[in-house]
Amino acid sequence: MSKKEKKMKNQIEEPIHLDIPEDEIWTYKVEGLAAPHINKPYKHYGLKKVIFALVIIVAVSISCYFSVRTVQKDTFEYEQNESGFVLSKFSNTGYITTLDIDFVSSVEYDRDNPDVDTNFKIVKDETKIISSVGAYALNCDEKVKVINIGPQVEFVDPKAFYSCWALQQIEVDENNPNYCDVDGVLYSKDKTEIICRPCDHDTYLAEKYGYAKYDENGYRIEPVAEDANYEQYVKDVLTYVVPSSVKTIGQLCFNYANMKNVYLPEGLKTIQTLGFFEIPLLENVYSYKTEAEITDTHFTSEDALGEVYCSLPEGLEYIGSDAFSYNQAMTYVYIPKSVTYIGHHAFWDTVYKDGDVLKGVSKIHVAASEEEFDSVETGNSWRPQYDFMLFKKSIDVVYGSERTAE
């Protein structure tokens, strides 16, 4: 060990004693350090505390101000393309119930008006045309009841209005060359594709046909089976007739609908992904064959539709993934020979067990023989499954089946 290291070791091991009187222990000042402030106020402490509090208040106020400004600014979000502007995101202020999709818009607030229902206005820039509505633009909106689509909108993504729980009507300007509406339901202009039946369209129909009653909280009271007019209510509100011109049921078209019966035209070719996804009341999928042109979506009688049968329509070719998933009120599925594709989980969770009894769609009936059906392209778990011992078991397929007469 060097002399320097020995010297340092001796310095470290030598004990240090401070001779501080006991009555000065809390106030003793060590040379070179500030004296302790035990039980003593700091200089200008009160002023510093006030200044600190003011700084915090100002900082919070500025943060809140810019946060509100950001929310207001982002009510509408757009992207520009060659045709115009795409409505990519709409974040409701909480009080917008009617939305026009025609020109780029912004929200202006009246700071002197405390009424949240009326203290804002939507300002349009008519030099900037909306040409498209992007996917999930109004995702899960809970306030908009009516959407008005302008004459120059060229494309509406099928997922644009996904889970818009309060949406009752989609109205299209009659001069729009790409889209139209049939009593508040969105169609392609030539009515060969039904694109979106709003989630709350049944409320619109209930009001139209005089069934709408509301409780003290503003929730609609839906008639029940015991009511004298329930059968007519089912016809007027819970039944939908797809026009005879339709070839395609669009993606997510009927998702979450409040609907008990649907009539599909023979000539329908495609039911796209999630076309009839999670419709708890849906019991019956009927098809109809007629030489007449059917344009009225309101059900009057089966006689008005020509030949009606309980099945997917003859001529149908494509059943998309999750097309009928989670519809446990259904009890019968018949697949015609014309079907060449069935997507994954097409009929998922349409069966369930009540004790030891299978309820819902307990079998799938197929017109083709087992050999013929082997040529049909099917996705994973296209058949529903149920608990069987410690496993999941797919329901049976009845090949070469005759269609039920009921």
mmCIF file of C-alpha atoms in Angstrom:
data_model
loop_
_atom_site.group_PDB
_atom_site.id
_atom_site.type_symbol
_atom_site.label_atom_id
_atom_site.label_comp_id
_atom_site.label_asym_id
_atom_site.label_seq_id
_atom_site.Cartn_x
_atom_site.Cartn_y
_atom_site.Cartn_z
ATOM 1 C CA MET A 1 0.000 0.000 0.000
ATOM 2 C CA SER A 2 1.456 3.386 -0.950
ATOM 3 C CA LYS A 3 1.963 6.192 1.505
ATOM 4 C CA LYS A 4 -0.852 8.143 -0.155
ATOM 5 C CA GLU A 5 -3.287 5.227 0.237
ATOM 6 C CA LYS A 6 -2.283 4.704 3.904
ATOM 7 C CA LYS A 7 -2.833 8.387 4.602
ATOM 8 C CA MET A 8 -6.326 8.288 3.019
ATOM 9 C CA LYS A 9 -7.214 5.115 4.938
ATOM 10 C CA ASN A 10 -6.179 6.706 8.225
ATOM 11 C CA GLN A 11 -8.236 9.809 7.402
ATOM 12 C CA ILE A 12 -11.332 7.757 6.726
ATOM 13 C CA GLU A 13 -11.047 5.619 9.820
ATOM 14 C CA GLU A 14 -10.428 8.579 12.136
ATOM 15 C CA PRO A 15 -13.741 9.358 13.902
ATOM 16 C CA ILE A 16 -15.307 12.787 13.452
ATOM 17 C CA HIS A 17 -16.874 14.534 16.452
ATOM 18 C CA LEU A 18 -18.940 17.748 16.347
ATOM 19 C CA ASP A 19 -19.070 19.513 19.651
ATOM 20 C CA ILE A 20 -22.571 20.984 19.383
ATOM 21 C CA PRO A 21 -24.343 22.174 22.512
ATOM 22 C CA GLU A 22 -27.571 20.247 23.051
ATOM 23 C CA ASP A 23 -29.683 23.408 23.195
ATOM 24 C CA GLU A 24 -28.308 24.484 19.767
ATOM 25 C CA ILE A 25 -28.708 21.159 17.941
ATOM 26 C CA TRP A 26 -31.638 22.406 15.724
ATOM 27 C CA THR A 27 -30.130 25.811 14.973
ATOM 28 C CA TYR A 28 -26.390 25.129 14.824
ATOM 29 C CA LYS A 29 -24.760 26.569 11.698
ATOM 30 C CA VAL A 30 -21.983 24.519 10.060
ATOM 31 C CA GLU A 31 -19.427 26.726 8.412
ATOM 32 C CA GLY A 32 -20.070 27.048 4.684
ATOM 33 C CA LEU A 33 -23.732 25.831 4.905
ATOM 34 C CA ALA A 34 -26.967 27.699 5.377
ATOM 35 C CA ALA A 35 -28.422 27.627 8.851
ATOM 36 C CA PRO A 36 -31.352 25.158 9.383
ATOM 37 C CA HIS A 37 -34.907 26.525 8.943
ATOM 38 C CA ILE A 38 -36.479 24.332 11.587
ATOM 39 C CA ASN A 39 -39.504 26.207 12.967
ATOM 40 C CA LYS A 40 -38.440 29.317 11.013
ATOM 41 C CA PRO A 41 -40.209 30.759 7.945
ATOM 42 C CA TYR A 42 -38.333 31.176 4.687
ATOM 43 C CA LYS A 43 -37.818 34.702 3.489
ATOM 44 C CA HIS A 44 -40.778 35.911 1.387
ATOM 45 C CA TYR A 45 -42.383 32.477 1.801
ATOM 46 C CA GLY A 46 -45.946 33.808 1.569
ATOM 47 C CA LEU A 47 -45.236 35.743 -1.617
ATOM 48 C CA LYS A 48 -43.523 32.749 -3.205
ATOM 49 C CA LYS A 49 -46.479 30.511 -2.327
ATOM 50 C CA VAL A 50 -48.929 32.948 -3.952
ATOM 51 C CA ILE A 51 -46.782 33.199 -7.079
ATOM 52 C CA PHE A 52 -46.513 29.400 -7.325
ATOM 53 C CA ALA A 53 -50.293 29.001 -6.982
ATOM 54 C CA LEU A 54 -50.888 31.622 -9.683
ATOM 55 C CA VAL A 55 -48.490 29.880 -12.041
ATOM 56 C CA ILE A 56 -50.337 26.571 -11.537
ATOM 57 C CA ILE A 57 -53.740 28.195 -12.109
ATOM 58 C CA VAL A 58 -52.560 29.928 -15.297
ATOM 59 C CA ALA A 59 -50.981 26.713 -16.592
ATOM 60 C CA VAL A 60 -54.167 24.686 -15.969
ATOM 61 C CA SER A 61 -56.324 27.384 -17.579
ATOM 62 C CA ILE A 62 -54.154 27.492 -20.688
ATOM 63 C CA SER A 63 -54.203 23.694 -20.889
ATOM 64 C CA CYS A 64 -58.011 23.580 -20.609
ATOM 65 C CA TYR A 65 -58.391 26.351 -23.171
ATOM 66 C CA PHE A 66 -56.265 24.595 -25.756
ATOM 67 C CA SER A 67 -57.916 21.256 -24.961
ATOM 68 C CA VAL A 68 -61.357 22.729 -25.698
ATOM 69 C CA ARG A 69 -60.021 24.389 -28.814
ATOM 70 C CA THR A 70 -58.602 21.065 -29.946
ATOM 71 C CA VAL A 71 -61.940 19.276 -29.414
ATOM 72 C CA GLN A 72 -63.776 21.965 -31.344
ATOM 73 C CA LYS A 73 -61.246 21.948 -34.150
ATOM 74 C CA ASP A 74 -61.424 18.165 -34.469
ATOM 75 C CA THR A 75 -65.219 17.851 -34.671
ATOM 76 C CA PHE A 76 -64.643 17.321 -38.388
ATOM 77 C CA GLU A 77 -61.468 15.834 -39.815
ATOM 78 C CA TYR A 78 -60.786 15.699 -43.534
ATOM 79 C CA GLU A 79 -58.276 14.380 -46.007
ATOM 80 C CA GLN A 80 -57.938 15.709 -49.521
ATOM 81 C CA ASN A 81 -57.909 13.612 -52.676
ATOM 82 C CA GLU A 82 -58.162 14.257 -56.414
ATOM 83 C CA SER A 83 -61.958 14.435 -56.310
ATOM 84 C CA GLY A 84 -62.320 16.677 -53.273
ATOM 85 C CA PHE A 85 -62.296 16.001 -49.566
ATOM 86 C CA VAL A 86 -62.800 12.795 -47.581
ATOM 87 C CA LEU A 87 -64.687 13.011 -44.295
ATOM 88 C CA SER A 88 -62.328 10.831 -42.282
ATOM 89 C CA LYS A 89 -63.551 11.501 -38.745
ATOM 90 C CA PHE A 90 -66.544 13.082 -37.062
ATOM 91 C CA SER A 91 -66.405 13.572 -33.296
ATOM 92 C CA ASN A 92 -69.795 14.711 -32.114
ATOM 93 C CA THR A 93 -69.969 17.727 -29.818
ATOM 94 C CA GLY A 94 -72.635 15.730 -28.024
ATOM 95 C CA TYR A 95 -75.531 17.739 -29.419
ATOM 96 C CA ILE A 96 -75.421 17.292 -33.207
ATOM 97 C CA THR A 97 -78.383 15.142 -34.280
ATOM 98 C CA THR A 98 -78.526 15.981 -38.000
ATOM 99 C CA LEU A 99 -75.384 15.827 -40.107
ATOM 100 C CA ASP A 100 -74.976 17.115 -43.656
ATOM 101 C CA ILE A 101 -72.236 15.493 -45.692
ATOM 102 C CA ASP A 102 -71.747 17.846 -48.613
ATOM 103 C CA PHE A 103 -69.118 20.516 -47.866
ATOM 104 C CA VAL A 104 -66.135 20.807 -45.527
ATOM 105 C CA SER A 105 -67.516 22.118 -42.233
ATOM 106 C CA SER A 106 -66.408 23.448 -38.877
ATOM 107 C CA VAL A 107 -68.122 24.269 -35.584
ATOM 108 C CA GLU A 108 -68.348 27.787 -34.168
ATOM 109 C CA TYR A 109 -69.455 28.416 -30.583
ATOM 110 C CA ASP A 110 -71.313 31.298 -29.003
ATOM 111 C CA ARG A 111 -69.464 31.767 -25.712
ATOM 112 C CA ASP A 112 -72.216 33.999 -24.356
ATOM 113 C CA ASN A 113 -74.898 31.347 -24.783
ATOM 114 C CA PRO A 114 -74.976 28.761 -21.947
ATOM 115 C CA ASP A 115 -77.488 26.498 -23.736
ATOM 116 C CA VAL A 116 -75.453 23.577 -25.061
ATOM 117 C CA ASP A 117 -78.220 22.681 -27.508
ATOM 118 C CA THR A 118 -78.056 26.017 -29.296
ATOM 119 C CA ASN A 119 -74.714 27.653 -28.497
ATOM 120 C CA PHE A 120 -72.975 26.423 -31.643
ATOM 121 C CA LYS A 121 -73.441 26.443 -35.391
ATOM 122 C CA ILE A 122 -71.960 24.412 -38.214
ATOM 123 C CA VAL A 123 -70.260 26.587 -40.814
ATOM 124 C CA LYS A 124 -69.759 25.197 -44.328
ATOM 125 C CA ASP A 125 -67.060 26.127 -46.819
ATOM 126 C CA GLU A 126 -68.903 25.630 -50.099
ATOM 127 C CA THR A 127 -65.676 25.888 -52.081
ATOM 128 C CA LYS A 128 -64.578 22.551 -50.617
ATOM 129 C CA ILE A 129 -66.684 19.578 -51.721
ATOM 130 C CA ILE A 130 -66.889 16.296 -49.829
ATOM 131 C CA SER A 131 -66.433 13.498 -52.339
ATOM 132 C CA SER A 132 -66.042 10.525 -49.982
ATOM 133 C CA VAL A 133 -66.839 9.254 -46.509
ATOM 134 C CA GLY A 134 -64.075 7.142 -45.000
ATOM 135 C CA ALA A 135 -64.209 3.933 -42.994
ATOM 136 C CA TYR A 136 -65.454 4.401 -39.410
ATOM 137 C CA ALA A 137 -65.948 8.127 -39.992
ATOM 138 C CA LEU A 138 -68.868 8.125 -37.526
ATOM 139 C CA ASN A 139 -67.786 5.068 -35.573
ATOM 140 C CA CYS A 140 -70.078 4.409 -32.565
ATOM 141 C CA ASP A 141 -71.721 7.842 -32.663
ATOM 142 C CA GLU A 142 -74.665 7.948 -30.237
ATOM 143 C CA LYS A 143 -76.375 11.230 -31.152
ATOM 144 C CA VAL A 144 -76.777 11.618 -34.926
ATOM 145 C CA LYS A 145 -80.250 10.580 -36.031
ATOM 146 C CA VAL A 146 -80.306 11.818 -39.633
ATOM 147 C CA ILE A 147 -77.521 11.949 -42.217
ATOM 148 C CA ASN A 148 -78.003 13.946 -45.404
ATOM 149 C CA ILE A 149 -75.671 12.961 -48.243
ATOM 150 C CA GLY A 150 -74.995 15.684 -50.797
ATOM 151 C CA PRO A 151 -75.172 15.498 -54.597
ATOM 152 C CA GLN A 152 -71.416 15.241 -55.195
ATOM 153 C CA VAL A 153 -70.525 12.395 -52.817
ATOM 154 C CA GLU A 154 -68.947 9.687 -54.966
ATOM 155 C CA PHE A 155 -68.070 7.014 -52.407
ATOM 156 C CA VAL A 156 -69.291 5.957 -48.976
ATOM 157 C CA ASP A 157 -67.199 3.288 -47.311
ATOM 158 C CA PRO A 158 -69.471 0.452 -46.114
ATOM 159 C CA LYS A 159 -67.966 0.824 -42.630
ATOM 160 C CA ALA A 160 -68.536 4.598 -42.506
ATOM 161 C CA PHE A 161 -71.594 4.458 -40.235
ATOM 162 C CA TYR A 162 -70.645 1.405 -38.200
ATOM 163 C CA SER A 163 -72.461 1.189 -34.838
ATOM 164 C CA CYS A 164 -74.175 4.561 -35.096
ATOM 165 C CA TRP A 165 -76.687 3.606 -32.447
ATOM 166 C CA ALA A 166 -79.072 6.556 -32.799
ATOM 167 C CA LEU A 167 -79.046 6.702 -36.616
ATOM 168 C CA GLN A 168 -82.571 6.406 -38.017
ATOM 169 C CA GLN A 169 -82.375 7.763 -41.556
ATOM 170 C CA ILE A 170 -79.878 8.305 -44.344
ATOM 171 C CA GLU A 171 -81.250 10.754 -46.889
ATOM 172 C CA VAL A 172 -79.560 11.250 -50.275
ATOM 173 C CA ASP A 173 -79.866 14.283 -52.546
ATOM 174 C CA GLU A 174 -81.910 13.232 -55.579
ATOM 175 C CA ASN A 175 -79.229 14.648 -57.888
ATOM 176 C CA ASN A 176 -76.537 12.334 -56.565
ATOM 177 C CA PRO A 177 -75.566 10.010 -59.458
ATOM 178 C CA ASN A 178 -74.042 7.319 -57.237
ATOM 179 C CA TYR A 179 -76.443 6.781 -54.336
ATOM 180 C CA CYS A 180 -80.094 7.021 -53.395
ATOM 181 C CA ASP A 181 -82.219 6.200 -50.395
ATOM 182 C CA VAL A 182 -85.385 4.186 -50.062
ATOM 183 C CA ASP A 183 -87.353 5.508 -47.108
ATOM 184 C CA GLY A 184 -84.185 6.400 -45.190
ATOM 185 C CA VAL A 185 -82.105 3.342 -46.128
ATOM 186 C CA LEU A 186 -78.959 3.793 -48.248
ATOM 187 C CA TYR A 187 -78.776 2.112 -51.686
ATOM 188 C CA SER A 188 -76.657 2.343 -54.790
ATOM 189 C CA LYS A 189 -78.254 4.586 -57.395
ATOM 190 C CA ASP A 190 -79.465 1.659 -59.504
ATOM 191 C CA LYS A 191 -80.750 -0.115 -56.384
ATOM 192 C CA THR A 192 -78.763 -3.257 -57.092
ATOM 193 C CA GLU A 193 -77.002 -2.983 -53.728
ATOM 194 C CA ILE A 194 -78.429 -2.174 -50.324
ATOM 195 C CA ILE A 195 -75.616 -0.515 -48.399
ATOM 196 C CA CYS A 196 -76.810 0.528 -44.955
ATOM 197 C CA ARG A 197 -80.023 0.137 -43.030
ATOM 198 C CA PRO A 198 -79.454 2.445 -40.028
ATOM 199 C CA CYS A 199 -79.192 0.767 -36.611
ATOM 200 C CA ASP A 200 -82.178 2.658 -35.192
ATOM 201 C CA HIS A 201 -84.306 2.630 -38.336
ATOM 202 C CA ASP A 202 -87.034 0.823 -36.425
ATOM 203 C CA THR A 203 -87.581 3.953 -34.307
ATOM 204 C CA TYR A 204 -88.162 5.943 -37.479
ATOM 205 C CA LEU A 205 -90.672 3.310 -38.640
ATOM 206 C CA ALA A 206 -92.363 3.222 -35.234
ATOM 207 C CA GLU A 207 -92.887 6.972 -35.414
ATOM 208 C CA LYS A 208 -93.993 6.807 -39.049
ATOM 209 C CA TYR A 209 -96.668 4.174 -38.335
ATOM 210 C CA GLY A 210 -97.805 5.545 -34.987
ATOM 211 C CA TYR A 211 -96.276 3.081 -32.513
ATOM 212 C CA ALA A 212 -93.722 5.340 -30.873
ATOM 213 C CA LYS A 213 -94.171 5.803 -27.126
ATOM 214 C CA TYR A 214 -91.464 6.933 -24.715
ATOM 215 C CA ASP A 215 -90.807 6.593 -21.000
ATOM 216 C CA GLU A 216 -89.897 9.464 -18.657
ATOM 217 C CA ASN A 217 -86.211 9.107 -19.582
ATOM 218 C CA GLY A 218 -86.884 9.407 -23.298
ATOM 219 C CA TYR A 219 -86.394 5.726 -24.132
ATOM 220 C CA ARG A 220 -88.817 4.219 -26.608
ATOM 221 C CA ILE A 221 -91.239 1.658 -25.203
ATOM 222 C CA GLU A 222 -91.419 -1.221 -27.642
ATOM 223 C CA PRO A 223 -94.682 -3.174 -27.908
ATOM 224 C CA VAL A 224 -94.644 -6.742 -26.564
ATOM 225 C CA ALA A 225 -96.292 -9.912 -27.813
ATOM 226 C CA GLU A 226 -99.217 -9.532 -25.398
ATOM 227 C CA ASP A 227 -100.263 -6.177 -26.908
ATOM 228 C CA ALA A 228 -103.329 -6.220 -29.118
ATOM 229 C CA ASN A 229 -101.545 -4.554 -32.053
ATOM 230 C CA TYR A 230 -98.293 -6.488 -31.786
ATOM 231 C CA GLU A 231 -98.800 -8.593 -34.924
ATOM 232 C CA GLN A 232 -99.314 -5.483 -37.032
ATOM 233 C CA TYR A 233 -96.364 -3.825 -35.312
ATOM 234 C CA VAL A 234 -94.152 -6.722 -36.418
ATOM 235 C CA LYS A 235 -95.297 -6.216 -40.015
ATOM 236 C CA ASP A 236 -94.890 -2.440 -40.008
ATOM 237 C CA VAL A 237 -91.700 -2.055 -37.994
ATOM 238 C CA LEU A 238 -89.868 -5.357 -37.500
ATOM 239 C CA THR A 239 -90.149 -6.725 -41.058
ATOM 240 C CA TYR A 240 -88.103 -5.566 -44.034
ATOM 241 C CA VAL A 241 -88.582 -6.342 -47.718
ATOM 242 C CA VAL A 242 -85.444 -6.048 -49.840
ATOM 243 C CA PRO A 243 -86.447 -4.726 -53.297
ATOM 244 C CA SER A 244 -86.430 -7.141 -56.237
ATOM 245 C CA SER A 245 -83.651 -5.194 -58.008
ATOM 246 C CA VAL A 246 -81.065 -5.927 -55.298
ATOM 247 C CA LYS A 247 -78.184 -8.254 -56.168
ATOM 248 C CA THR A 248 -75.929 -7.522 -53.180
ATOM 249 C CA ILE A 249 -76.434 -7.145 -49.442
ATOM 250 C CA GLY A 250 -73.584 -4.821 -48.479
ATOM 251 C CA GLN A 251 -70.966 -5.285 -45.816
ATOM 252 C CA LEU A 252 -72.384 -4.549 -42.341
ATOM 253 C CA CYS A 253 -75.675 -3.582 -43.998
ATOM 254 C CA PHE A 254 -78.099 -4.849 -41.338
ATOM 255 C CA ASN A 255 -75.707 -5.087 -38.377
ATOM 256 C CA TYR A 256 -77.423 -4.717 -34.985
ATOM 257 C CA ALA A 257 -80.823 -4.092 -36.596
ATOM 258 C CA ASN A 258 -84.009 -4.437 -34.556
ATOM 259 C CA MET A 259 -85.742 -6.734 -37.011
ATOM 260 C CA LYS A 260 -87.675 -9.987 -36.817
ATOM 261 C CA ASN A 261 -88.300 -10.935 -40.455
ATOM 262 C CA VAL A 262 -86.527 -10.197 -43.715
ATOM 263 C CA TYR A 263 -87.651 -11.009 -47.268
ATOM 264 C CA LEU A 264 -84.899 -11.442 -49.851
ATOM 265 C CA PRO A 265 -85.493 -11.442 -53.620
ATOM 266 C CA GLU A 266 -84.705 -14.444 -55.756
ATOM 267 C CA GLY A 267 -81.900 -13.070 -57.888
ATOM 268 C CA LEU A 268 -79.822 -11.895 -54.935
ATOM 269 C CA LYS A 269 -76.238 -13.062 -55.595
ATOM 270 C CA THR A 270 -74.135 -11.866 -52.666
ATOM 271 C CA ILE A 271 -74.443 -11.407 -48.921
ATOM 272 C CA GLN A 272 -71.237 -9.684 -47.908
ATOM 273 C CA THR A 273 -69.248 -9.919 -44.686
ATOM 274 C CA LEU A 274 -71.321 -9.166 -41.559
ATOM 275 C CA GLY A 275 -74.394 -8.517 -43.696
ATOM 276 C CA PHE A 276 -76.836 -9.667 -40.980
ATOM 277 C CA PHE A 277 -74.493 -9.567 -38.006
ATOM 278 C CA GLU A 278 -75.928 -9.816 -34.492
ATOM 279 C CA ILE A 279 -79.656 -9.237 -34.918
ATOM 280 C CA PRO A 280 -81.074 -10.734 -31.695
ATOM 281 C CA LEU A 281 -84.703 -10.682 -32.837
ATOM 282 C CA LEU A 282 -84.147 -12.126 -36.321
ATOM 283 C CA GLU A 283 -86.217 -15.295 -36.557
ATOM 284 C CA ASN A 284 -87.035 -15.763 -40.213
ATOM 285 C CA VAL A 285 -85.139 -15.313 -43.463
ATOM 286 C CA TYR A 286 -87.639 -15.639 -46.286
ATOM 287 C CA SER A 287 -87.150 -15.433 -50.027
ATOM 288 C CA TYR A 288 -89.611 -14.439 -52.690
ATOM 289 C CA LYS A 289 -89.954 -15.036 -56.413
ATOM 290 C CA THR A 290 -91.989 -12.697 -58.549
ATOM 291 C CA GLU A 291 -92.253 -11.332 -62.057
ATOM 292 C CA ALA A 292 -93.423 -7.993 -60.709
ATOM 293 C CA GLU A 293 -91.044 -5.233 -59.696
ATOM 294 C CA ILE A 294 -90.999 -4.886 -55.911
ATOM 295 C CA THR A 295 -89.848 -1.443 -54.761
ATOM 296 C CA ASP A 296 -91.753 -0.981 -51.492
ATOM 297 C CA THR A 297 -89.701 -2.088 -48.477
ATOM 298 C CA HIS A 298 -92.788 -2.008 -46.249
ATOM 299 C CA PHE A 299 -94.327 -5.436 -45.778
ATOM 300 C CA THR A 300 -98.044 -5.696 -46.517
ATOM 301 C CA SER A 301 -98.620 -9.397 -47.262
ATOM 302 C CA GLU A 302 -96.819 -12.385 -48.711
ATOM 303 C CA ASP A 303 -99.372 -12.478 -51.519
ATOM 304 C CA ALA A 304 -98.001 -9.157 -52.762
ATOM 305 C CA LEU A 305 -94.545 -10.732 -53.101
ATOM 306 C CA GLY A 306 -95.515 -13.713 -55.250
ATOM 307 C CA GLU A 307 -94.033 -17.085 -54.299
ATOM 308 C CA VAL A 308 -92.540 -16.999 -50.797
ATOM 309 C CA TYR A 309 -90.399 -19.708 -49.197
ATOM 310 C CA CYS A 310 -88.363 -20.106 -46.007
ATOM 311 C CA SER A 311 -84.779 -20.234 -47.194
ATOM 312 C CA LEU A 312 -81.899 -18.280 -48.567
ATOM 313 C CA PRO A 313 -82.861 -17.433 -52.159
ATOM 314 C CA GLU A 314 -82.249 -19.699 -55.123
ATOM 315 C CA GLY A 315 -79.431 -18.192 -57.188
ATOM 316 C CA LEU A 316 -77.480 -16.951 -54.171
ATOM 317 C CA GLU A 317 -73.761 -17.597 -54.705
ATOM 318 C CA TYR A 318 -71.770 -15.902 -51.933
ATOM 319 C CA ILE A 319 -72.280 -15.870 -48.143
ATOM 320 C CA GLY A 320 -69.639 -13.703 -46.469
ATOM 321 C CA SER A 321 -67.812 -14.204 -43.207
ATOM 322 C CA ASP A 322 -69.958 -13.662 -40.100
ATOM 323 C CA ALA A 323 -72.905 -13.015 -42.387
ATOM 324 C CA PHE A 324 -75.450 -14.326 -39.846
ATOM 325 C CA SER A 325 -73.362 -14.579 -36.675
ATOM 326 C CA TYR A 326 -74.938 -14.266 -33.205
ATOM 327 C CA ASN A 327 -78.536 -14.583 -34.394
ATOM 328 C CA GLN A 328 -79.836 -17.079 -31.865
ATOM 329 C CA ALA A 329 -83.504 -16.457 -32.597
ATOM 330 C CA MET A 330 -83.068 -18.144 -35.985
ATOM 331 C CA THR A 331 -84.069 -21.807 -36.082
ATOM 332 C CA TYR A 332 -83.806 -22.755 -39.753
ATOM 333 C CA VAL A 333 -81.127 -22.365 -42.413
ATOM 334 C CA TYR A 334 -81.442 -23.826 -45.910
ATOM 335 C CA ILE A 335 -78.597 -23.350 -48.378
ATOM 336 C CA PRO A 336 -79.491 -23.708 -52.076
ATOM 337 C CA LYS A 337 -77.282 -25.503 -54.601
ATOM 338 C CA SER A 338 -76.272 -22.217 -56.192
ATOM 339 C CA VAL A 339 -74.024 -21.261 -53.248
ATOM 340 C CA THR A 340 -70.319 -21.628 -54.064
ATOM 341 C CA TYR A 341 -68.709 -19.780 -51.136
ATOM 342 C CA ILE A 342 -69.395 -19.622 -47.397
ATOM 343 C CA GLY A 343 -67.043 -17.468 -45.328
ATOM 344 C CA HIS A 344 -65.603 -18.222 -41.930
ATOM 345 C CA HIS A 345 -68.014 -18.098 -38.973
ATOM 346 C CA ALA A 346 -70.891 -17.382 -41.371
ATOM 347 C CA PHE A 347 -73.460 -18.806 -38.924
ATOM 348 C CA TRP A 348 -71.403 -18.578 -35.752
ATOM 349 C CA ASP A 349 -73.202 -18.699 -32.395
ATOM 350 C CA THR A 350 -76.636 -19.291 -33.869
ATOM 351 C CA VAL A 351 -76.982 -22.404 -31.680
ATOM 352 C CA TYR A 352 -77.063 -22.716 -27.905
ATOM 353 C CA LYS A 353 -77.897 -25.307 -25.272
ATOM 354 C CA ASP A 354 -80.909 -25.101 -22.994
ATOM 355 C CA GLY A 355 -80.080 -27.827 -20.540
ATOM 356 C CA ASP A 356 -79.396 -30.787 -22.804
ATOM 357 C CA VAL A 357 -81.511 -29.460 -25.664
ATOM 358 C CA LEU A 358 -80.029 -27.605 -28.641
ATOM 359 C CA LYS A 359 -81.873 -24.409 -29.489
ATOM 360 C CA GLY A 360 -81.544 -22.015 -32.391
ATOM 361 C CA VAL A 361 -80.011 -23.406 -35.577
ATOM 362 C CA SER A 362 -79.411 -27.006 -34.491
ATOM 363 C CA LYS A 363 -78.863 -28.291 -38.057
ATOM 364 C CA ILE A 364 -78.005 -26.719 -41.388
ATOM 365 C CA HIS A 365 -79.972 -28.007 -44.348
ATOM 366 C CA VAL A 366 -78.193 -28.084 -47.707
ATOM 367 C CA ALA A 367 -79.772 -28.783 -51.099
ATOM 368 C CA ALA A 368 -76.576 -30.279 -52.531
ATOM 369 C CA SER A 369 -75.438 -33.818 -51.870
ATOM 370 C CA GLU A 370 -72.354 -34.286 -49.701
ATOM 371 C CA GLU A 371 -70.271 -34.966 -52.812
ATOM 372 C CA GLU A 372 -71.595 -31.862 -54.555
ATOM 373 C CA PHE A 373 -71.083 -29.742 -51.452
ATOM 374 C CA ASP A 374 -67.379 -30.674 -51.345
ATOM 375 C CA SER A 375 -66.825 -28.208 -54.191
ATOM 376 C CA VAL A 376 -68.174 -25.317 -52.074
ATOM 377 C CA GLU A 377 -65.388 -23.176 -50.618
ATOM 378 C CA THR A 378 -65.950 -22.838 -46.888
ATOM 379 C CA GLY A 379 -64.075 -20.871 -44.242
ATOM 380 C CA ASN A 380 -63.086 -21.979 -40.766
ATOM 381 C CA SER A 381 -65.942 -22.664 -38.348
ATOM 382 C CA TRP A 382 -68.597 -21.684 -40.854
ATOM 383 C CA ARG A 383 -70.978 -23.896 -38.885
ATOM 384 C CA PRO A 384 -71.898 -22.957 -35.322
ATOM 385 C CA GLN A 385 -70.564 -25.051 -32.460
ATOM 386 C CA TYR A 386 -71.864 -26.062 -29.058
ATOM 387 C CA ASP A 387 -70.409 -27.570 -25.873
ATOM 388 C CA PHE A 388 -70.101 -31.343 -26.115
ATOM 389 C CA MET A 389 -68.518 -32.972 -23.076
ATOM 390 C CA LEU A 390 -65.131 -31.271 -22.806
ATOM 391 C CA PHE A 391 -65.087 -30.237 -26.462
ATOM 392 C CA LYS A 392 -66.808 -28.032 -28.998
ATOM 393 C CA LYS A 393 -68.855 -29.821 -31.630
ATOM 394 C CA SER A 394 -70.114 -28.379 -34.914
ATOM 395 C CA ILE A 395 -73.782 -28.857 -35.709
ATOM 396 C CA ASP A 396 -74.722 -31.407 -38.349
ATOM 397 C CA VAL A 397 -75.253 -30.693 -42.030
ATOM 398 C CA VAL A 398 -78.233 -32.404 -43.642
ATOM 399 C CA TYR A 399 -77.176 -32.948 -47.254
ATOM 400 C CA GLY A 400 -79.635 -33.388 -50.113
ATOM 401 C CA SER A 401 -82.319 -31.827 -47.984
ATOM 402 C CA GLU A 402 -85.750 -30.732 -49.118
ATOM 403 C CA ARG A 403 -86.716 -27.192 -48.258
ATOM 404 C CA THR A 404 -89.363 -26.863 -45.546
ATOM 405 C CA ALA A 405 -92.795 -25.808 -46.713
ATOM 406 C CA GLU A 406 -93.292 -23.534 -43.696
#
